[in-house]
Amino acid sequence: MVRLLPIASGKGGVGKSVLAANLGLALARAGRTVVLVDLDLGGSNLHTCLGVKNKHPGLGALVWKQERSISDLLVETGYDRLWLVPGDGLMPGTANLEWFAKKRILKELSSLPADFALLDLGAGSSYNVVDFFLAARDGILVVKPEVTSILNAYSFLKTAAFRLLQRSFPESSPGRAAVAAFAAAKTEGAGVSFLGFARELAERFPPEGEQALERLGSLRPLALMNQGRGGGDAELGYRLRDIALKNLGLSIEFAGYLLEDEAVPRSVAARRPLVDLEPSSPFARGVAAVARRIAAAAPGGPAGLLEEGSDIAALVDEAWARAAEEEARSQAGLGLAEER
Ligand SMILES: Nc1ncnc2c1ncn2[C@@H]1O[C@H](COP(=O)(O)OP(=O)(O)O)[C@@H](O)[C@H]1O
Ligand SMILES: [Mg+2]
């Protein structure tokens, strides 16, 4: 069965599309069949990262012309085992998808004959984004090592947690009204905690409330820090993990840490994933490590699915070690050139 891997972020420009393209290629090179799905409904550009021309029908065709199935939309990327479902071809109005349209897309995605479907999502916390993020218990949340990015990521998770509770109850049910009332009244750190409220829902409105609490407890968002610069980055990662656990009862794991790397914009300009263009670059090797961890984790597995990789401080150290190796390699290269 295909494993859906949504890739989200609190704000744009953090590297979701670059990550989707590179992670997809790394997984494909590791022998997995991968479909990249451009679900950035307002600003799709995943095709650019892969050098695919913008001329194919995209997900809009699926929503508005019901006769098509998602396999009609698969576009070759020029890489073995890596396919793209473009986001272009989306017609006006698609940016605000009704729940039925999302359900249809999700159903089609689950039928993809692939090992992984990476969902490149739009920025922000609209329900369009959040609903696709919730398609998996372990979606990837990309953050930058900046306080604003951490706060955005936290507020994204908060919206996701609320949406999960809300969606657990039928429309205009008392349970749903209780969620809305709590969301409206909630001020940070005051009164009942989010988790306390979720437990209360379970008691007051079984069985939906119990299911909601269970689903909340099984969420295991994977944070991925991109464009790292060093000093204090791990600290920021721990802060995100701590507030998400304390305020929302969510256990975050770290899927990876990638350094800021000037080779990345170069690869974007060249319209080739860096994993292909410069596989030995620290960024490409970092992405390959993320791919290994994700491929090794059991999809429905127990908590701690990324045990070996989830300590952000260790991930930061590894990334710097890779950068130092690359530096040493290029200096050795220069030295040899001089000797000749
Ligand atoms: N690790 C990195 N180092 C340097 N630049 C990066 C890195 N990751 C992303 N970028 C740059 O950030 C820009 C935005 O990336 P993109 O994937 O389009 O973000 P998003 O999809 O989240 O909006 C790209 O032009 C890319 O060159
Ligand atoms: Mg993008």
PDB file of N, CA and C in Angstrom, residues 217-293:
ATOM      1  N   GLY A 217      -3.653  11.118  19.964  1.00  0.00           N
ATOM      2  CA  GLY A 217      -2.539  10.441  20.615  1.00  0.00           C
ATOM      3  C   GLY A 217      -1.643   9.696  19.640  1.00  0.00           C
ATOM      4  N   SER A 218      -2.193   9.356  18.458  1.00  0.00           N
ATOM      5  CA  SER A 218      -1.372   8.589  17.519  1.00  0.00           C
ATOM      6  C   SER A 218      -0.664   9.488  16.504  1.00  0.00           C
ATOM      7  N   LEU A 219      -0.950  10.791  16.543  1.00  0.00           N
ATOM      8  CA  LEU A 219      -0.225  11.711  15.642  1.00  0.00           C
ATOM      9  C   LEU A 219       1.237  11.768  16.052  1.00  0.00           C
ATOM     10  N   ARG A 220       2.107  11.676  15.059  1.00  0.00           N
ATOM     11  CA  ARG A 220       3.540  11.715  15.358  1.00  0.00           C
ATOM     12  C   ARG A 220       4.226  12.590  14.318  1.00  0.00           C
ATOM     13  N   PRO A 221       3.970  13.925  14.361  1.00  0.00           N
ATOM     14  CA  PRO A 221       4.536  14.792  13.316  1.00  0.00           C
ATOM     15  C   PRO A 221       6.059  14.689  13.286  1.00  0.00           C
ATOM     16  N   LEU A 222       6.601  14.698  12.088  1.00  0.00           N
ATOM     17  CA  LEU A 222       8.057  14.668  11.918  1.00  0.00           C
ATOM     18  C   LEU A 222       8.524  16.075  11.578  1.00  0.00           C
ATOM     19  N   ALA A 223       9.345  16.646  12.426  1.00  0.00           N
ATOM     20  CA  ALA A 223       9.877  17.973  12.116  1.00  0.00           C
ATOM     21  C   ALA A 223      11.168  17.807  11.330  1.00  0.00           C
ATOM     22  N   LEU A 224      11.348  18.670  10.347  1.00  0.00           N
ATOM     23  CA  LEU A 224      12.594  18.653   9.594  1.00  0.00           C
ATOM     24  C   LEU A 224      13.117  20.081   9.549  1.00  0.00           C
ATOM     25  N   MET A 225      14.316  20.288  10.073  1.00  0.00           N
ATOM     26  CA  MET A 225      14.861  21.645  10.083  1.00  0.00           C
ATOM     27  C   MET A 225      15.719  21.831   8.842  1.00  0.00           C
ATOM     28  N   ASN A 226      15.395  22.877   8.088  1.00  0.00           N
ATOM     29  CA  ASN A 226      16.130  23.141   6.846  1.00  0.00           C
ATOM     30  C   ASN A 226      16.777  24.523   6.930  1.00  0.00           C
ATOM     31  N   GLN A 227      17.807  24.716   6.116  1.00  0.00           N
ATOM     32  CA  GLN A 227      18.543  25.970   6.069  1.00  0.00           C
ATOM     33  C   GLN A 227      19.175  26.283   7.421  1.00  0.00           C
ATOM     34  N   GLY A 228      19.738  25.228   8.029  1.00  0.00           N
ATOM     35  CA  GLY A 228      20.407  25.394   9.312  1.00  0.00           C
ATOM     36  C   GLY A 228      21.682  26.210   9.162  1.00  0.00           C
ATOM     37  N   ARG A 229      22.009  26.925  10.247  1.00  0.00           N
ATOM     38  CA  ARG A 229      23.214  27.764  10.190  1.00  0.00           C
ATOM     39  C   ARG A 229      24.139  27.542  11.364  1.00  0.00           C
ATOM     40  N   GLY A 230      23.730  26.677  12.298  1.00  0.00           N
ATOM     41  CA  GLY A 230      24.637  26.414  13.405  1.00  0.00           C
ATOM     42  C   GLY A 230      24.091  26.880  14.723  1.00  0.00           C
ATOM     43  N   GLY A 231      24.928  27.578  15.480  1.00  0.00           N
ATOM     44  CA  GLY A 231      24.673  27.972  16.869  1.00  0.00           C
ATOM     45  C   GLY A 231      23.205  28.094  17.263  1.00  0.00           C
ATOM     46  N   GLY A 232      22.786  27.295  18.186  1.00  0.00           N
ATOM     47  CA  GLY A 232      21.445  27.427  18.752  1.00  0.00           C
ATOM     48  C   GLY A 232      20.333  26.761  17.959  1.00  0.00           C
ATOM     49  N   ASP A 233      20.637  26.175  16.806  1.00  0.00           N
ATOM     50  CA  ASP A 233      19.577  25.541  16.011  1.00  0.00           C
ATOM     51  C   ASP A 233      18.899  24.399  16.771  1.00  0.00           C
ATOM     52  N   ALA A 234      19.711  23.573  17.424  1.00  0.00           N
ATOM     53  CA  ALA A 234      19.136  22.429  18.147  1.00  0.00           C
ATOM     54  C   ALA A 234      18.215  22.935  19.256  1.00  0.00           C
ATOM     55  N   GLU A 235      18.646  24.018  19.920  1.00  0.00           N
ATOM     56  CA  GLU A 235      17.834  24.623  20.983  1.00  0.00           C
ATOM     57  C   GLU A 235      16.430  24.949  20.478  1.00  0.00           C
ATOM     58  N   LEU A 236      16.379  25.565  19.283  1.00  0.00           N
ATOM     59  CA  LEU A 236      15.077  25.935  18.703  1.00  0.00           C
ATOM     60  C   LEU A 236      14.239  24.697  18.425  1.00  0.00           C
ATOM     61  N   GLY A 237      14.899  23.643  17.989  1.00  0.00           N
ATOM     62  CA  GLY A 237      14.203  22.384  17.740  1.00  0.00           C
ATOM     63  C   GLY A 237      13.592  21.843  19.024  1.00  0.00           C
ATOM     64  N   TYR A 238      14.374  21.873  20.095  1.00  0.00           N
ATOM     65  CA  TYR A 238      13.863  21.388  21.382  1.00  0.00           C
ATOM     66  C   TYR A 238      12.693  22.252  21.847  1.00  0.00           C
ATOM     67  N   ARG A 239      12.773  23.553  21.552  1.00  0.00           N
ATOM     68  CA  ARG A 239      11.683  24.427  21.985  1.00  0.00           C
ATOM     69  C   ARG A 239      10.382  24.048  21.309  1.00  0.00           C
ATOM     70  N   LEU A 240      10.458  23.778  19.998  1.00  0.00           N
ATOM     71  CA  LEU A 240       9.257  23.365  19.266  1.00  0.00           C
ATOM     72  C   LEU A 240       8.706  22.078  19.870  1.00  0.00           C
ATOM     73  N   ARG A 241       9.603  21.127  20.108  1.00  0.00           N
ATOM     74  CA  ARG A 241       9.168  19.844  20.657  1.00  0.00           C
ATOM     75  C   ARG A 241       8.505  20.035  22.023  1.00  0.00           C
ATOM     76  N   ASP A 242       9.117  20.906  22.847  1.00  0.00           N
ATOM     77  CA  ASP A 242       8.591  21.090  24.204  1.00  0.00           C
ATOM     78  C   ASP A 242       7.226  21.773  24.219  1.00  0.00           C
ATOM     79  N   ILE A 243       7.056  22.846  23.422  1.00  0.00           N
ATOM     80  CA  ILE A 243       5.742  23.515  23.474  1.00  0.00           C
ATOM     81  C   ILE A 243       4.651  22.640  22.857  1.00  0.00           C
ATOM     82  N   ALA A 244       5.003  21.869  21.830  1.00  0.00           N
ATOM     83  CA  ALA A 244       3.985  21.006  21.207  1.00  0.00           C
ATOM     84  C   ALA A 244       3.531  19.933  22.197  1.00  0.00           C
ATOM     85  N   LEU A 245       4.471  19.425  22.973  1.00  0.00           N
ATOM     86  CA  LEU A 245       4.129  18.385  23.951  1.00  0.00           C
ATOM     87  C   LEU A 245       3.340  18.987  25.105  1.00  0.00           C
ATOM     88  N   LYS A 246       3.822  20.119  25.609  1.00  0.00           N
ATOM     89  CA  LYS A 246       3.203  20.721  26.792  1.00  0.00           C
ATOM     90  C   LYS A 246       1.806  21.251  26.468  1.00  0.00           C
ATOM     91  N   ASN A 247       1.675  21.989  25.374  1.00  0.00           N
ATOM     92  CA  ASN A 247       0.393  22.652  25.091  1.00  0.00           C
ATOM     93  C   ASN A 247      -0.588  21.785  24.312  1.00  0.00           C
ATOM     94  N   LEU A 248      -0.070  20.879  23.478  1.00  0.00           N
ATOM     95  CA  LEU A 248      -0.980  20.117  22.613  1.00  0.00           C
ATOM     96  C   LEU A 248      -0.948  18.619  22.885  1.00  0.00           C
ATOM     97  N   GLY A 249      -0.004  18.188  23.683  1.00  0.00           N
ATOM     98  CA  GLY A 249       0.128  16.759  23.931  1.00  0.00           C
ATOM     99  C   GLY A 249       0.649  16.004  22.719  1.00  0.00           C
ATOM    100  N   LEU A 250       1.276  16.724  21.781  1.00  0.00           N
ATOM    101  CA  LEU A 250       1.799  16.082  20.567  1.00  0.00           C
ATOM    102  C   LEU A 250       3.286  15.772  20.720  1.00  0.00           C
ATOM    103  N   SER A 251       3.670  14.536  20.395  1.00  0.00           N
ATOM    104  CA  SER A 251       5.089  14.172  20.431  1.00  0.00           C
ATOM    105  C   SER A 251       5.677  14.318  19.043  1.00  0.00           C
ATOM    106  N   ILE A 252       6.578  15.274  18.907  1.00  0.00           N
ATOM    107  CA  ILE A 252       7.245  15.485  17.618  1.00  0.00           C
ATOM    108  C   ILE A 252       8.529  14.679  17.583  1.00  0.00           C
ATOM    109  N   GLU A 253       8.834  14.148  16.410  1.00  0.00           N
ATOM    110  CA  GLU A 253      10.160  13.572  16.241  1.00  0.00           C
ATOM    111  C   GLU A 253      10.897  14.354  15.159  1.00  0.00           C
ATOM    112  N   PHE A 254      12.215  14.273  15.165  1.00  0.00           N
ATOM    113  CA  PHE A 254      12.978  14.988  14.145  1.00  0.00           C
ATOM    114  C   PHE A 254      13.420  14.037  13.045  1.00  0.00           C
ATOM    115  N   ALA A 255      12.994  14.377  11.827  1.00  0.00           N
ATOM    116  CA  ALA A 255      13.308  13.512  10.692  1.00  0.00           C
ATOM    117  C   ALA A 255      14.647  13.886  10.084  1.00  0.00           C
ATOM    118  N   GLY A 256      15.130  15.090  10.361  1.00  0.00           N
ATOM    119  CA  GLY A 256      16.405  15.472   9.779  1.00  0.00           C
ATOM    120  C   GLY A 256      16.741  16.930  10.006  1.00  0.00           C
ATOM    121  N   TYR A 257      17.987  17.247   9.710  1.00  0.00           N
ATOM    122  CA  TYR A 257      18.485  18.612   9.838  1.00  0.00           C
ATOM    123  C   TYR A 257      19.378  18.858   8.623  1.00  0.00           C
ATOM    124  N   LEU A 258      19.024  19.874   7.842  1.00  0.00           N
ATOM    125  CA  LEU A 258      19.770  20.156   6.614  1.00  0.00           C
ATOM    126  C   LEU A 258      20.343  21.559   6.681  1.00  0.00           C
ATOM    127  N   LEU A 259      21.598  21.679   6.307  1.00  0.00           N
ATOM    128  CA  LEU A 259      22.257  22.979   6.384  1.00  0.00           C
ATOM    129  C   LEU A 259      21.875  23.870   5.209  1.00  0.00           C
ATOM    130  N   GLU A 260      21.973  25.148   5.449  1.00  0.00           N
ATOM    131  CA  GLU A 260      21.899  26.103   4.350  1.00  0.00           C
ATOM    132  C   GLU A 260      23.063  25.789   3.409  1.00  0.00           C
ATOM    133  N   ASP A 261      22.794  25.744   2.129  1.00  0.00           N
ATOM    134  CA  ASP A 261      23.808  25.285   1.197  1.00  0.00           C
ATOM    135  C   ASP A 261      23.621  26.036  -0.119  1.00  0.00           C
ATOM    136  N   GLU A 262      24.664  26.720  -0.546  1.00  0.00           N
ATOM    137  CA  GLU A 262      24.503  27.535  -1.762  1.00  0.00           C
ATOM    138  C   GLU A 262      24.309  26.684  -3.017  1.00  0.00           C
ATOM    139  N   ALA A 263      24.601  25.396  -2.882  1.00  0.00           N
ATOM    140  CA  ALA A 263      24.370  24.503  -4.024  1.00  0.00           C
ATOM    141  C   ALA A 263      22.876  24.316  -4.285  1.00  0.00           C
ATOM    142  N   VAL A 264      22.037  24.563  -3.259  1.00  0.00           N
ATOM    143  CA  VAL A 264      20.598  24.354  -3.430  1.00  0.00           C
ATOM    144  C   VAL A 264      20.000  25.347  -4.437  1.00  0.00           C
ATOM    145  N   PRO A 265      20.173  26.659  -4.215  1.00  0.00           N
ATOM    146  CA  PRO A 265      19.655  27.581  -5.241  1.00  0.00           C
ATOM    147  C   PRO A 265      20.250  27.328  -6.621  1.00  0.00           C
ATOM    148  N   ARG A 266      21.489  26.875  -6.659  1.00  0.00           N
ATOM    149  CA  ARG A 266      22.118  26.526  -7.941  1.00  0.00           C
ATOM    150  C   ARG A 266      21.332  25.411  -8.631  1.00  0.00           C
ATOM    151  N   SER A 267      20.956  24.413  -7.844  1.00  0.00           N
ATOM    152  CA  SER A 267      20.232  23.282  -8.432  1.00  0.00           C
ATOM    153  C   SER A 267      18.827  23.698  -8.861  1.00  0.00           C
ATOM    154  N   VAL A 268      18.231  24.638  -8.109  1.00  0.00           N
ATOM    155  CA  VAL A 268      16.898  25.122  -8.498  1.00  0.00           C
ATOM    156  C   VAL A 268      16.995  25.841  -9.836  1.00  0.00           C
ATOM    157  N   ALA A 269      18.042  26.665  -9.974  1.00  0.00           N
ATOM    158  CA  ALA A 269      18.236  27.384 -11.234  1.00  0.00           C
ATOM    159  C   ALA A 269      18.490  26.417 -12.387  1.00  0.00           C
ATOM    160  N   ALA A 270      19.197  25.326 -12.082  1.00  0.00           N
ATOM    161  CA  ALA A 270      19.493  24.327 -13.117  1.00  0.00           C
ATOM    162  C   ALA A 270      18.312  23.392 -13.356  1.00  0.00           C
ATOM    163  N   ARG A 271      17.259  23.521 -12.554  1.00  0.00           N
ATOM    164  CA  ARG A 271      16.065  22.675 -12.658  1.00  0.00           C
ATOM    165  C   ARG A 271      16.385  21.199 -12.533  1.00  0.00           C
ATOM    166  N   ARG A 272      17.326  20.917 -11.643  1.00  0.00           N
ATOM    167  CA  ARG A 272      17.656  19.516 -11.358  1.00  0.00           C
ATOM    168  C   ARG A 272      17.809  19.357  -9.853  1.00  0.00           C
ATOM    169  N   PRO A 273      17.225  18.311  -9.284  1.00  0.00           N
ATOM    170  CA  PRO A 273      17.399  18.099  -7.843  1.00  0.00           C
ATOM    171  C   PRO A 273      18.887  17.972  -7.506  1.00  0.00           C
ATOM    172  N   LEU A 274      19.280  18.497  -6.369  1.00  0.00           N
ATOM    173  CA  LEU A 274      20.694  18.450  -5.992  1.00  0.00           C
ATOM    174  C   LEU A 274      21.171  17.011  -5.789  1.00  0.00           C
ATOM    175  N   VAL A 275      20.256  16.131  -5.377  1.00  0.00           N
ATOM    176  CA  VAL A 275      20.589  14.706  -5.224  1.00  0.00           C
ATOM    177  C   VAL A 275      21.121  14.138  -6.541  1.00  0.00           C
ATOM    178  N   ASP A 276      20.666  14.727  -7.663  1.00  0.00           N
ATOM    179  CA  ASP A 276      21.151  14.303  -8.975  1.00  0.00           C
ATOM    180  C   ASP A 276      22.377  15.115  -9.396  1.00  0.00           C
ATOM    181  N   LEU A 277      22.293  16.419  -9.196  1.00  0.00           N
ATOM    182  CA  LEU A 277      23.337  17.329  -9.680  1.00  0.00           C
ATOM    183  C   LEU A 277      24.645  17.168  -8.908  1.00  0.00           C
ATOM    184  N   GLU A 278      24.546  17.140  -7.578  1.00  0.00           N
ATOM    185  CA  GLU A 278      25.747  17.003  -6.733  1.00  0.00           C
ATOM    186  C   GLU A 278      25.446  16.052  -5.584  1.00  0.00           C
ATOM    187  N   PRO A 279      25.433  14.745  -5.876  1.00  0.00           N
ATOM    188  CA  PRO A 279      25.026  13.775  -4.843  1.00  0.00           C
ATOM    189  C   PRO A 279      25.932  13.782  -3.614  1.00  0.00           C
ATOM    190  N   SER A 280      27.175  14.291  -3.756  1.00  0.00           N
ATOM    191  CA  SER A 280      28.054  14.251  -2.590  1.00  0.00           C
ATOM    192  C   SER A 280      27.981  15.533  -1.770  1.00  0.00           C
ATOM    193  N   SER A 281      27.145  16.485  -2.175  1.00  0.00           N
ATOM    194  CA  SER A 281      27.030  17.731  -1.403  1.00  0.00           C
ATOM    195  C   SER A 281      26.391  17.417  -0.050  1.00  0.00           C
ATOM    196  N   PRO A 282      26.704  18.216   0.968  1.00  0.00           N
ATOM    197  CA  PRO A 282      26.148  17.967   2.307  1.00  0.00           C
ATOM    198  C   PRO A 282      24.618  17.928   2.291  1.00  0.00           C
ATOM    199  N   PHE A 283      23.995  18.781   1.512  1.00  0.00           N
ATOM    200  CA  PHE A 283      22.530  18.790   1.465  1.00  0.00           C
ATOM    201  C   PHE A 283      22.004  17.461   0.905  1.00  0.00           C
ATOM    202  N   ALA A 284      22.598  17.031  -0.224  1.00  0.00           N
ATOM    203  CA  ALA A 284      22.131  15.788  -0.859  1.00  0.00           C
ATOM    204  C   ALA A 284      22.349  14.591   0.063  1.00  0.00           C
ATOM    205  N   ARG A 285      23.492  14.578   0.739  1.00  0.00           N
ATOM    206  CA  ARG A 285      23.744  13.460   1.652  1.00  0.00           C
ATOM    207  C   ARG A 285      22.814  13.521   2.857  1.00  0.00           C
ATOM    208  N   GLY A 286      22.506  14.737   3.303  1.00  0.00           N
ATOM    209  CA  GLY A 286      21.553  14.892   4.406  1.00  0.00           C
ATOM    210  C   GLY A 286      20.179  14.378   4.014  1.00  0.00           C
ATOM    211  N   VAL A 287      19.747  14.705   2.795  1.00  0.00           N
ATOM    212  CA  VAL A 287      18.443  14.237   2.315  1.00  0.00           C
ATOM    213  C   VAL A 287      18.442  12.707   2.195  1.00  0.00           C
ATOM    214  N   ALA A 288      19.555  12.159   1.727  1.00  0.00           N
ATOM    215  CA  ALA A 288      19.631  10.697   1.602  1.00  0.00           C
ATOM    216  C   ALA A 288      19.484  10.041   2.974  1.00  0.00           C
ATOM    217  N   ALA A 289      20.047  10.693   4.000  1.00  0.00           N
ATOM    218  CA  ALA A 289      19.913  10.144   5.363  1.00  0.00           C
ATOM    219  C   ALA A 289      18.457  10.196   5.815  1.00  0.00           C
ATOM    220  N   VAL A 290      17.765  11.289   5.479  1.00  0.00           N
ATOM    221  CA  VAL A 290      16.337  11.391   5.820  1.00  0.00           C
ATOM    222  C   VAL A 290      15.571  10.274   5.116  1.00  0.00           C
ATOM    223  N   ALA A 291      15.895  10.052   3.835  1.00  0.00           N
ATOM    224  CA  ALA A 291      15.213   9.014   3.054  1.00  0.00           C
ATOM    225  C   ALA A 291      15.420   7.644   3.697  1.00  0.00           C
ATOM    226  N   ARG A 292      16.641   7.376   4.138  1.00  0.00           N
ATOM    227  CA  ARG A 292      16.915   6.077   4.775  1.00  0.00           C
ATOM    228  C   ARG A 292      16.082   5.884   6.031  1.00  0.00           C
ATOM    229  N   ARG A 293      16.030   6.952   6.848  1.00  0.00           N
ATOM    230  CA  ARG A 293      15.270   6.857   8.100  1.00  0.00           C
ATOM    231  C   ARG A 293      13.788   6.627   7.821  1.00  0.00           C
TER     232      ARG A 293
END
